[in-house]
Amino acid sequence: MDHPEPKVAETELPEPTAQQQPREAAVFERPGAEVFKTKNVSIYYGSFRAVTDVSLDIYEHEITAFIGPSGCGKTTVLRTLNRMNDLVTGARVEGDVEYRGASLYAKGVSPIAVRRRIGMVFQKPNPFPKSIYDNVAYGPRVNGEHKKSRLDEIVERSLRHAVLWDEVKDRLHKSGLGLSGGQAQRLCIARTLAVEPDVVLMDEPCSALDPIATGRIENLLREIKSRYTIVIVTHNMQQATRVSDRTAFYSVLRDDKNDTRTGVLVEYGPTRQIFEDPRDSRTQAYVTGRMG
Amino acid sequence: MAAVTAQPQVDLREPKGWRRTRNRAATVAMYLAFVVVIVPLGFVLYTVIAKGASIISWSFLTSPIPVNVAPPGVGGMGPAVLGTIEITALATAIAVPLGVLGAIYLNEYGGRGPLARFIAFMADVMTGVPSIIMGLFIFTIWVLHFGYSGLAGAFALGCLMLPIVIQSSHEMLKLVPNSLREASYALGATKARVTVTVVLPAAIGGIVSGSLLAVARAAGETAPLLFTILTVTTANPNVFSGANTALSTEIFANADQPFLGAQARGWGAALTLVAIAFILMIAARLVTARFARYQH
């Protein structure tokens, strides 16, 4: 990686200062390799077009935030990136979605192989009704790792990465459902990290959590982004400014004649630019709180 | 700033009127319904225990069935206890795996496809088929060719259990939250893996208790056995061939006898059967609790 390691961001959106500028500029001018390239992507549920015309590139070792009002298709686009939408009957993708140069929706691509590289953390913490240990070891076991010593090592490392180890190390064999909301979500993150994915997709991971748990998860995201590429859907604009390097703003196109709503990608760029110097009036209206 | 003034009295009692009347009427009606249901059940249990308890003993459960004229103290229901256990066990071995696999197909694989809808519909229809028809069905397709046997009885009981197992397992699988399936898929699991390692463990308590209830139901069935096991008085440890006997059909055979001894043995068989059903119900509860370990 030839661009400088980004500094750990403050918890509040900092005032733009002379010291802050180079970091933003570095991210803007010299991003890492493209992990995803999407071109003119439209997603349908049956005959309903949920999202249209999404073209964006997502870069390695960055946190990319998807923001926008409800029903704008941010989650739908996110779930397209690891083929989770395959599980919804009638879901269909048009356009190109490339992951590291390979088309995700080409013939012969196995969604299983895709999801082993591109993990996902969901809106509601969803630990399995198994022990904490078995929750984290689930992914490695699915991938064929059954050696006890290796699994112990992976479980400890993943829980440490997810900043949960100290809280659960004495109760690894108790149920994962006994954790608080914030702990359960960090367990789900640990479970995702345990398979060492290339990309972690997060669908509003903090919407069910209080501000303290949210702060912990945001710190965690900043810590792990040097190893993973993260895409996060959030309803919380402060969260986007706090953690993300780039932001994509989605909006809803209403067709009153047919009474349909379709999500569109309005604007995509470095987070600072989206929030401080939006090019599109709809972005401006949304980030300043006049709409949405 | 206004001074604190005396507040008017607030009336928080339930307001009088039509709403309160209806509420009380509905409450009384529900208590009555409860009594109407529980009283006959209590009488049944009381009668079975009162008439059967005196004859029950270890020797009653193990001794051969005597001739009908034998007095109450002679012989017992050993062959019928053995027959009920072996026939019900075999029926369980046939119906439960098939039923659980069917439910997994319906919920996880079939989706809304025509085959899944057909199977679900047939399971509904099968639940409504009178149990004696199941007996006649097995009589025509099996007994007429291969003769009476415990196996034939197990087929008939299995046909009866199958739709119950399918439906109760299907309901349990439906309760498994989709978020668990998605979490597993997102870790790169295959569909089979998701089903075996996430969906089944999450539903297993309900599936086992539903199956045990089906077993309890089948153990007490008489009609499907009438045409399939012949109901003999000798013990037949070979469930796969030769005529057999069972508690339910022994109750049927003894109840219409004029001899006091036979009637007493009939009541004893009835109490034994109720006890077996009761034990299975308790087991179902324990199993549900055991598997609920990680659910909270």
PDB file of C-alpha atoms in Angstrom, chain A residues 29-273:
ATOM      1  CA  GLU A  29      -6.423  10.968  -5.078  1.00  0.00           C
ATOM      2  CA  ARG A  30      -4.810   7.628  -4.533  1.00  0.00           C
ATOM      3  CA  PRO A  31      -7.333   5.004  -3.550  1.00  0.00           C
ATOM      4  CA  GLY A  32      -6.378   1.346  -3.299  1.00  0.00           C
ATOM      5  CA  ALA A  33      -7.340  -1.259  -5.849  1.00  0.00           C
ATOM      6  CA  GLU A  34     -10.993  -1.482  -6.809  1.00  0.00           C
ATOM      7  CA  VAL A  35     -12.657  -4.320  -4.947  1.00  0.00           C
ATOM      8  CA  PHE A  36     -16.055  -3.851  -6.541  1.00  0.00           C
ATOM      9  CA  LYS A  37     -16.908  -2.170  -9.811  1.00  0.00           C
ATOM     10  CA  THR A  38     -20.590  -1.875 -10.573  1.00  0.00           C
ATOM     11  CA  LYS A  39     -21.887  -0.449 -13.811  1.00  0.00           C
ATOM     12  CA  ASN A  40     -25.527   0.422 -14.573  1.00  0.00           C
ATOM     13  CA  VAL A  41     -26.838  -2.049 -12.043  1.00  0.00           C
ATOM     14  CA  SER A  42     -30.600  -2.414 -11.668  1.00  0.00           C
ATOM     15  CA  ILE A  43     -32.195  -4.791  -9.206  1.00  0.00           C
ATOM     16  CA  TYR A  44     -35.689  -6.179  -9.581  1.00  0.00           C
ATOM     17  CA  TYR A  45     -38.011  -8.069  -7.276  1.00  0.00           C
ATOM     18  CA  GLY A  46     -40.289  -9.783  -9.750  1.00  0.00           C
ATOM     19  CA  SER A  47     -41.424  -7.005 -12.068  1.00  0.00           C
ATOM     20  CA  PHE A  48     -40.791  -4.315  -9.443  1.00  0.00           C
ATOM     21  CA  ARG A  49     -37.630  -2.337 -10.112  1.00  0.00           C
ATOM     22  CA  ALA A  50     -36.204  -1.634  -6.664  1.00  0.00           C
ATOM     23  CA  VAL A  51     -32.989   0.140  -7.619  1.00  0.00           C
ATOM     24  CA  THR A  52     -31.732   1.436 -10.916  1.00  0.00           C
ATOM     25  CA  ASP A  53     -28.569   2.762 -12.480  1.00  0.00           C
ATOM     26  CA  VAL A  54     -26.025   2.147  -9.764  1.00  0.00           C
ATOM     27  CA  SER A  55     -22.470   2.659 -10.955  1.00  0.00           C
ATOM     28  CA  LEU A  56     -19.764   2.903  -8.332  1.00  0.00           C
ATOM     29  CA  ASP A  57     -16.311   1.591  -7.491  1.00  0.00           C
ATOM     30  CA  ILE A  58     -15.458   0.446  -3.984  1.00  0.00           C
ATOM     31  CA  TYR A  59     -11.814   0.563  -2.947  1.00  0.00           C
ATOM     32  CA  GLU A  60      -9.626  -1.732  -0.915  1.00  0.00           C
ATOM     33  CA  HIS A  61      -9.072  -0.981   2.794  1.00  0.00           C
ATOM     34  CA  GLU A  62     -11.610   1.801   2.823  1.00  0.00           C
ATOM     35  CA  ILE A  63     -14.908   2.097   4.614  1.00  0.00           C
ATOM     36  CA  THR A  64     -17.632   2.958   2.141  1.00  0.00           C
ATOM     37  CA  ALA A  65     -20.931   4.186   3.561  1.00  0.00           C
ATOM     38  CA  PHE A  66     -24.318   3.911   1.852  1.00  0.00           C
ATOM     39  CA  ILE A  67     -26.750   6.558   3.098  1.00  0.00           C
ATOM     40  CA  GLY A  68     -30.204   7.688   2.049  1.00  0.00           C
ATOM     41  CA  PRO A  69     -33.849   7.682   3.089  1.00  0.00           C
ATOM     42  CA  SER A  70     -35.825   4.497   3.723  1.00  0.00           C
ATOM     43  CA  GLY A  71     -36.789   2.560   0.612  1.00  0.00           C
ATOM     44  CA  CYS A  72     -33.944   3.973  -1.466  1.00  0.00           C
ATOM     45  CA  GLY A  73     -32.390   0.558  -2.039  1.00  0.00           C
ATOM     46  CA  LYS A  74     -29.137   0.862  -0.066  1.00  0.00           C
ATOM     47  CA  THR A  75     -29.628  -2.521   1.576  1.00  0.00           C
ATOM     48  CA  THR A  76     -30.684  -4.061  -1.719  1.00  0.00           C
ATOM     49  CA  VAL A  77     -27.456  -2.893  -3.372  1.00  0.00           C
ATOM     50  CA  LEU A  78     -25.424  -4.162  -0.397  1.00  0.00           C
ATOM     51  CA  ARG A  79     -27.033  -7.592  -0.594  1.00  0.00           C
ATOM     52  CA  THR A  80     -26.241  -7.708  -4.287  1.00  0.00           C
ATOM     53  CA  LEU A  81     -22.524  -7.529  -3.503  1.00  0.00           C
ATOM     54  CA  ASN A  82     -22.410 -11.007  -1.932  1.00  0.00           C
ATOM     55  CA  ARG A  83     -25.394 -12.518  -3.715  1.00  0.00           C
ATOM     56  CA  MET A  84     -27.559 -12.601  -0.606  1.00  0.00           C
ATOM     57  CA  ASN A  85     -30.454 -11.485  -2.794  1.00  0.00           C
ATOM     58  CA  ASP A  86     -30.333 -14.912  -4.439  1.00  0.00           C
ATOM     59  CA  LEU A  87     -32.207 -16.101  -1.357  1.00  0.00           C
ATOM     60  CA  VAL A  88     -35.157 -13.840  -2.158  1.00  0.00           C
ATOM     61  CA  THR A  89     -37.441 -15.469  -4.709  1.00  0.00           C
ATOM     62  CA  GLY A  90     -37.884 -13.314  -7.787  1.00  0.00           C
ATOM     63  CA  ALA A  91     -34.844 -11.110  -7.143  1.00  0.00           C
ATOM     64  CA  ARG A  92     -32.891 -10.359 -10.324  1.00  0.00           C
ATOM     65  CA  VAL A  93     -29.841  -8.245 -11.129  1.00  0.00           C
ATOM     66  CA  GLU A  94     -29.151  -6.455 -14.400  1.00  0.00           C
ATOM     67  CA  GLY A  95     -25.889  -4.736 -15.288  1.00  0.00           C
ATOM     68  CA  ASP A  96     -22.310  -5.551 -14.293  1.00  0.00           C
ATOM     69  CA  VAL A  97     -21.147  -6.299 -10.785  1.00  0.00           C
ATOM     70  CA  GLU A  98     -17.440  -7.048 -10.784  1.00  0.00           C
ATOM     71  CA  TYR A  99     -15.531  -8.273  -7.747  1.00  0.00           C
ATOM     72  CA  ARG A 100     -11.768  -8.061  -8.183  1.00  0.00           C
ATOM     73  CA  GLY A 101     -12.113  -8.362 -11.935  1.00  0.00           C
ATOM     74  CA  ALA A 102     -14.558 -11.286 -11.928  1.00  0.00           C
ATOM     75  CA  SER A 103     -18.223 -10.866 -12.728  1.00  0.00           C
ATOM     76  CA  LEU A 104     -20.299 -11.883  -9.687  1.00  0.00           C
ATOM     77  CA  TYR A 105     -23.357 -12.779 -11.702  1.00  0.00           C
ATOM     78  CA  ALA A 106     -21.623 -14.646 -14.507  1.00  0.00           C
ATOM     79  CA  LYS A 107     -22.682 -18.191 -15.284  1.00  0.00           C
ATOM     80  CA  GLY A 108     -20.923 -20.772 -13.136  1.00  0.00           C
ATOM     81  CA  VAL A 109     -20.203 -18.408 -10.227  1.00  0.00           C
ATOM     82  CA  SER A 110     -21.064 -20.147  -6.978  1.00  0.00           C
ATOM     83  CA  PRO A 111     -22.801 -17.909  -4.441  1.00  0.00           C
ATOM     84  CA  ILE A 112     -21.228 -20.117  -1.763  1.00  0.00           C
ATOM     85  CA  ALA A 113     -17.713 -19.273  -2.977  1.00  0.00           C
ATOM     86  CA  VAL A 114     -18.664 -15.583  -3.218  1.00  0.00           C
ATOM     87  CA  ARG A 115     -19.963 -15.465   0.353  1.00  0.00           C
ATOM     88  CA  ARG A 116     -16.862 -17.170   1.716  1.00  0.00           C
ATOM     89  CA  ARG A 117     -14.894 -14.114   0.583  1.00  0.00           C
ATOM     90  CA  ILE A 118     -17.537 -11.470   1.178  1.00  0.00           C
ATOM     91  CA  GLY A 119     -19.040 -11.695   4.638  1.00  0.00           C
ATOM     92  CA  MET A 120     -22.045  -9.890   6.020  1.00  0.00           C
ATOM     93  CA  VAL A 121     -23.166  -8.438   9.359  1.00  0.00           C
ATOM     94  CA  PHE A 122     -26.888  -7.863   9.673  1.00  0.00           C
ATOM     95  CA  GLN A 123     -29.058  -5.133  11.103  1.00  0.00           C
ATOM     96  CA  LYS A 124     -30.400  -7.190  13.961  1.00  0.00           C
ATOM     97  CA  PRO A 125     -27.740  -9.122  15.875  1.00  0.00           C
ATOM     98  CA  ASN A 126     -28.428 -12.749  14.945  1.00  0.00           C
ATOM     99  CA  PRO A 127     -26.188 -15.092  16.920  1.00  0.00           C
ATOM    100  CA  PHE A 128     -26.959 -18.784  16.420  1.00  0.00           C
ATOM    101  CA  PRO A 129     -28.639 -20.518  19.364  1.00  0.00           C
ATOM    102  CA  LYS A 130     -25.290 -22.140  20.116  1.00  0.00           C
ATOM    103  CA  SER A 131     -22.442 -21.374  22.483  1.00  0.00           C
ATOM    104  CA  ILE A 132     -20.281 -18.294  21.921  1.00  0.00           C
ATOM    105  CA  TYR A 133     -17.417 -20.574  20.887  1.00  0.00           C
ATOM    106  CA  ASP A 134     -19.540 -22.505  18.399  1.00  0.00           C
ATOM    107  CA  ASN A 135     -20.881 -19.260  16.956  1.00  0.00           C
ATOM    108  CA  VAL A 136     -17.390 -18.054  16.081  1.00  0.00           C
ATOM    109  CA  ALA A 137     -16.143 -21.507  15.044  1.00  0.00           C
ATOM    110  CA  TYR A 138     -19.142 -22.006  12.742  1.00  0.00           C
ATOM    111  CA  GLY A 139     -17.601 -20.334   9.678  1.00  0.00           C
ATOM    112  CA  PRO A 140     -14.187 -22.039   9.951  1.00  0.00           C
ATOM    113  CA  ARG A 141     -15.949 -25.390  10.409  1.00  0.00           C
ATOM    114  CA  VAL A 142     -18.074 -24.743   7.327  1.00  0.00           C
ATOM    115  CA  ASN A 143     -14.817 -24.118   5.512  1.00  0.00           C
ATOM    116  CA  GLY A 144     -13.377 -27.456   6.633  1.00  0.00           C
ATOM    117  CA  GLU A 145     -11.342 -26.531   9.718  1.00  0.00           C
ATOM    118  CA  HIS A 146     -11.945 -29.109  12.437  1.00  0.00           C
ATOM    119  CA  LYS A 147      -8.697 -29.151  14.398  1.00  0.00           C
ATOM    120  CA  LYS A 148      -9.436 -28.153  17.977  1.00  0.00           C
ATOM    121  CA  SER A 149      -6.198 -26.228  18.478  1.00  0.00           C
ATOM    122  CA  ARG A 150      -6.639 -24.268  15.238  1.00  0.00           C
ATOM    123  CA  LEU A 151     -10.266 -23.492  16.104  1.00  0.00           C
ATOM    124  CA  ASP A 152      -9.304 -22.320  19.619  1.00  0.00           C
ATOM    125  CA  GLU A 153      -6.780 -19.992  18.054  1.00  0.00           C
ATOM    126  CA  ILE A 154      -9.234 -18.639  15.460  1.00  0.00           C
ATOM    127  CA  VAL A 155     -11.971 -18.116  18.065  1.00  0.00           C
ATOM    128  CA  GLU A 156      -9.657 -16.194  20.379  1.00  0.00           C
ATOM    129  CA  ARG A 157      -8.192 -14.084  17.573  1.00  0.00           C
ATOM    130  CA  SER A 158     -11.606 -13.248  16.089  1.00  0.00           C
ATOM    131  CA  LEU A 159     -13.077 -12.339  19.465  1.00  0.00           C
ATOM    132  CA  ARG A 160     -10.041 -10.150  20.174  1.00  0.00           C
ATOM    133  CA  HIS A 161     -10.433  -8.417  16.809  1.00  0.00           C
ATOM    134  CA  ALA A 162     -14.063  -7.788  17.627  1.00  0.00           C
ATOM    135  CA  VAL A 163     -13.035  -6.390  21.055  1.00  0.00           C
ATOM    136  CA  LEU A 164     -15.210  -8.945  22.803  1.00  0.00           C
ATOM    137  CA  TRP A 165     -12.618 -11.400  24.136  1.00  0.00           C
ATOM    138  CA  ASP A 166     -12.182  -9.860  27.596  1.00  0.00           C
ATOM    139  CA  GLU A 167     -15.935  -9.806  28.164  1.00  0.00           C
ATOM    140  CA  VAL A 168     -16.619 -13.412  27.154  1.00  0.00           C
ATOM    141  CA  LYS A 169     -13.400 -15.363  27.675  1.00  0.00           C
ATOM    142  CA  ASP A 170     -14.750 -17.004  30.842  1.00  0.00           C
ATOM    143  CA  ARG A 171     -18.080 -17.971  29.291  1.00  0.00           C
ATOM    144  CA  LEU A 172     -17.139 -19.222  25.818  1.00  0.00           C
ATOM    145  CA  HIS A 173     -19.334 -22.280  26.224  1.00  0.00           C
ATOM    146  CA  LYS A 174     -22.416 -20.365  27.342  1.00  0.00           C
ATOM    147  CA  SER A 175     -25.183 -19.473  24.908  1.00  0.00           C
ATOM    148  CA  GLY A 176     -24.550 -16.653  22.456  1.00  0.00           C
ATOM    149  CA  LEU A 177     -28.117 -15.517  23.053  1.00  0.00           C
ATOM    150  CA  GLY A 178     -27.307 -14.462  26.611  1.00  0.00           C
ATOM    151  CA  LEU A 179     -25.256 -11.471  25.431  1.00  0.00           C
ATOM    152  CA  SER A 180     -26.448  -7.865  25.416  1.00  0.00           C
ATOM    153  CA  GLY A 181     -27.353  -6.275  22.067  1.00  0.00           C
ATOM    154  CA  GLY A 182     -23.959  -4.633  21.608  1.00  0.00           C
ATOM    155  CA  GLN A 183     -22.057  -7.761  22.642  1.00  0.00           C
ATOM    156  CA  ALA A 184     -24.227  -9.925  20.379  1.00  0.00           C
ATOM    157  CA  GLN A 185     -23.468  -7.660  17.421  1.00  0.00           C
ATOM    158  CA  ARG A 186     -19.736  -7.824  18.173  1.00  0.00           C
ATOM    159  CA  LEU A 187     -20.092 -11.607  18.372  1.00  0.00           C
ATOM    160  CA  CYS A 188     -21.655 -11.523  14.897  1.00  0.00           C
ATOM    161  CA  ILE A 189     -18.741  -9.407  13.689  1.00  0.00           C
ATOM    162  CA  ALA A 190     -16.278 -11.871  15.262  1.00  0.00           C
ATOM    163  CA  ARG A 191     -18.148 -14.704  13.549  1.00  0.00           C
ATOM    164  CA  THR A 192     -17.781 -12.921  10.211  1.00  0.00           C
ATOM    165  CA  LEU A 193     -14.082 -12.140  10.766  1.00  0.00           C
ATOM    166  CA  ALA A 194     -13.379 -15.768  11.731  1.00  0.00           C
ATOM    167  CA  VAL A 195     -13.553 -16.861   8.086  1.00  0.00           C
ATOM    168  CA  GLU A 196     -11.049 -14.115   7.187  1.00  0.00           C
ATOM    169  CA  PRO A 197     -13.166 -12.565   4.480  1.00  0.00           C
ATOM    170  CA  ASP A 198     -11.825 -10.071   1.989  1.00  0.00           C
ATOM    171  CA  VAL A 199     -14.832  -7.775   2.349  1.00  0.00           C
ATOM    172  CA  VAL A 200     -17.240  -7.212   5.233  1.00  0.00           C
ATOM    173  CA  LEU A 201     -20.688  -5.906   4.294  1.00  0.00           C
ATOM    174  CA  MET A 202     -22.625  -4.330   7.146  1.00  0.00           C
ATOM    175  CA  ASP A 203     -26.333  -3.617   6.995  1.00  0.00           C
ATOM    176  CA  GLU A 204     -27.075  -0.938   9.598  1.00  0.00           C
ATOM    177  CA  PRO A 205     -25.036  -2.811  12.216  1.00  0.00           C
ATOM    178  CA  CYS A 206     -25.688  -0.236  14.937  1.00  0.00           C
ATOM    179  CA  SER A 207     -29.363   0.561  14.453  1.00  0.00           C
ATOM    180  CA  ALA A 208     -30.407  -1.709  17.318  1.00  0.00           C
ATOM    181  CA  LEU A 209     -27.656  -0.494  19.665  1.00  0.00           C
ATOM    182  CA  ASP A 210     -27.234   2.291  22.206  1.00  0.00           C
ATOM    183  CA  PRO A 211     -24.633   5.052  21.654  1.00  0.00           C
ATOM    184  CA  ILE A 212     -21.968   3.372  23.788  1.00  0.00           C
ATOM    185  CA  ALA A 213     -22.218   0.062  21.946  1.00  0.00           C
ATOM    186  CA  THR A 214     -22.330   2.006  18.677  1.00  0.00           C
ATOM    187  CA  GLY A 215     -19.132   3.838  19.631  1.00  0.00           C
ATOM    188  CA  ARG A 216     -17.398   0.532  20.354  1.00  0.00           C
ATOM    189  CA  ILE A 217     -18.374  -0.880  16.988  1.00  0.00           C
ATOM    190  CA  GLU A 218     -17.261   2.264  15.176  1.00  0.00           C
ATOM    191  CA  ASN A 219     -13.850   2.089  16.876  1.00  0.00           C
ATOM    192  CA  LEU A 220     -13.696  -1.552  15.882  1.00  0.00           C
ATOM    193  CA  LEU A 221     -14.403  -0.682  12.242  1.00  0.00           C
ATOM    194  CA  ARG A 222     -11.549   1.836  12.199  1.00  0.00           C
ATOM    195  CA  GLU A 223      -9.226  -0.756  13.697  1.00  0.00           C
ATOM    196  CA  ILE A 224     -10.010  -3.549  11.255  1.00  0.00           C
ATOM    197  CA  LYS A 225     -10.147  -1.543   8.058  1.00  0.00           C
ATOM    198  CA  SER A 226      -6.430  -1.918   7.434  1.00  0.00           C
ATOM    199  CA  ARG A 227      -7.113  -5.636   6.919  1.00  0.00           C
ATOM    200  CA  TYR A 228     -10.575  -5.645   5.371  1.00  0.00           C
ATOM    201  CA  THR A 229     -12.641  -3.653   2.950  1.00  0.00           C
ATOM    202  CA  ILE A 230     -15.872  -2.544   4.578  1.00  0.00           C
ATOM    203  CA  VAL A 231     -19.161  -1.412   3.097  1.00  0.00           C
ATOM    204  CA  ILE A 232     -21.663  -0.136   5.631  1.00  0.00           C
ATOM    205  CA  VAL A 233     -25.297   0.860   5.209  1.00  0.00           C
ATOM    206  CA  THR A 234     -26.344   3.423   7.791  1.00  0.00           C
ATOM    207  CA  HIS A 235     -29.294   5.634   8.584  1.00  0.00           C
ATOM    208  CA  ASN A 236     -27.117   7.701  10.811  1.00  0.00           C
ATOM    209  CA  MET A 237     -25.341  10.448   8.918  1.00  0.00           C
ATOM    210  CA  GLN A 238     -23.044  11.240  11.839  1.00  0.00           C
ATOM    211  CA  GLN A 239     -21.935   7.631  11.708  1.00  0.00           C
ATOM    212  CA  ALA A 240     -21.100   7.966   8.038  1.00  0.00           C
ATOM    213  CA  THR A 241     -19.012  11.063   8.711  1.00  0.00           C
ATOM    214  CA  ARG A 242     -17.322   9.443  11.690  1.00  0.00           C
ATOM    215  CA  VAL A 243     -16.208   6.200  10.102  1.00  0.00           C
ATOM    216  CA  SER A 244     -16.357   6.272   6.330  1.00  0.00           C
ATOM    217  CA  ASP A 245     -13.844   7.295   3.720  1.00  0.00           C
ATOM    218  CA  ARG A 246     -16.335   7.436   0.898  1.00  0.00           C
ATOM    219  CA  THR A 247     -20.082   7.889   0.892  1.00  0.00           C
ATOM    220  CA  ALA A 248     -22.731   6.968  -1.631  1.00  0.00           C
ATOM    221  CA  PHE A 249     -26.012   8.839  -1.332  1.00  0.00           C
ATOM    222  CA  TYR A 250     -29.105   7.069  -2.627  1.00  0.00           C
ATOM    223  CA  SER A 251     -32.519   8.588  -3.102  1.00  0.00           C
ATOM    224  CA  VAL A 252     -35.990   7.559  -4.210  1.00  0.00           C
ATOM    225  CA  LEU A 253     -37.481   8.327  -7.605  1.00  0.00           C
ATOM    226  CA  ARG A 254     -41.260   8.438  -7.349  1.00  0.00           C
ATOM    227  CA  ASP A 255     -43.333   7.643 -10.386  1.00  0.00           C
ATOM    228  CA  ASP A 256     -46.732   9.016  -9.409  1.00  0.00           C
ATOM    229  CA  LYS A 257     -48.354   7.857 -12.636  1.00  0.00           C
ATOM    230  CA  ASN A 258     -47.718   4.166 -11.894  1.00  0.00           C
ATOM    231  CA  ASP A 259     -47.359   4.686  -8.137  1.00  0.00           C
ATOM    232  CA  THR A 260     -43.932   3.047  -7.964  1.00  0.00           C
ATOM    233  CA  ARG A 261     -40.744   3.977  -6.154  1.00  0.00           C
ATOM    234  CA  THR A 262     -37.290   3.201  -7.426  1.00  0.00           C
ATOM    235  CA  GLY A 263     -33.984   3.783  -5.658  1.00  0.00           C
ATOM    236  CA  VAL A 264     -31.207   5.619  -7.484  1.00  0.00           C
ATOM    237  CA  LEU A 265     -27.602   6.398  -6.709  1.00  0.00           C
ATOM    238  CA  VAL A 266     -27.488  10.204  -6.614  1.00  0.00           C
ATOM    239  CA  GLU A 267     -23.935  10.980  -5.703  1.00  0.00           C
ATOM    240  CA  TYR A 268     -20.783   9.132  -4.721  1.00  0.00           C
ATOM    241  CA  GLY A 269     -17.533  10.598  -3.511  1.00  0.00           C
ATOM    242  CA  PRO A 270     -15.208  11.128  -0.573  1.00  0.00           C
ATOM    243  CA  THR A 271     -17.256  11.486   2.590  1.00  0.00           C
ATOM    244  CA  ARG A 272     -16.015  15.004   3.321  1.00  0.00           C
ATOM    245  CA  GLN A 273     -17.024  16.188  -0.120  1.00  0.00           C
TER     246      GLN A 273
END
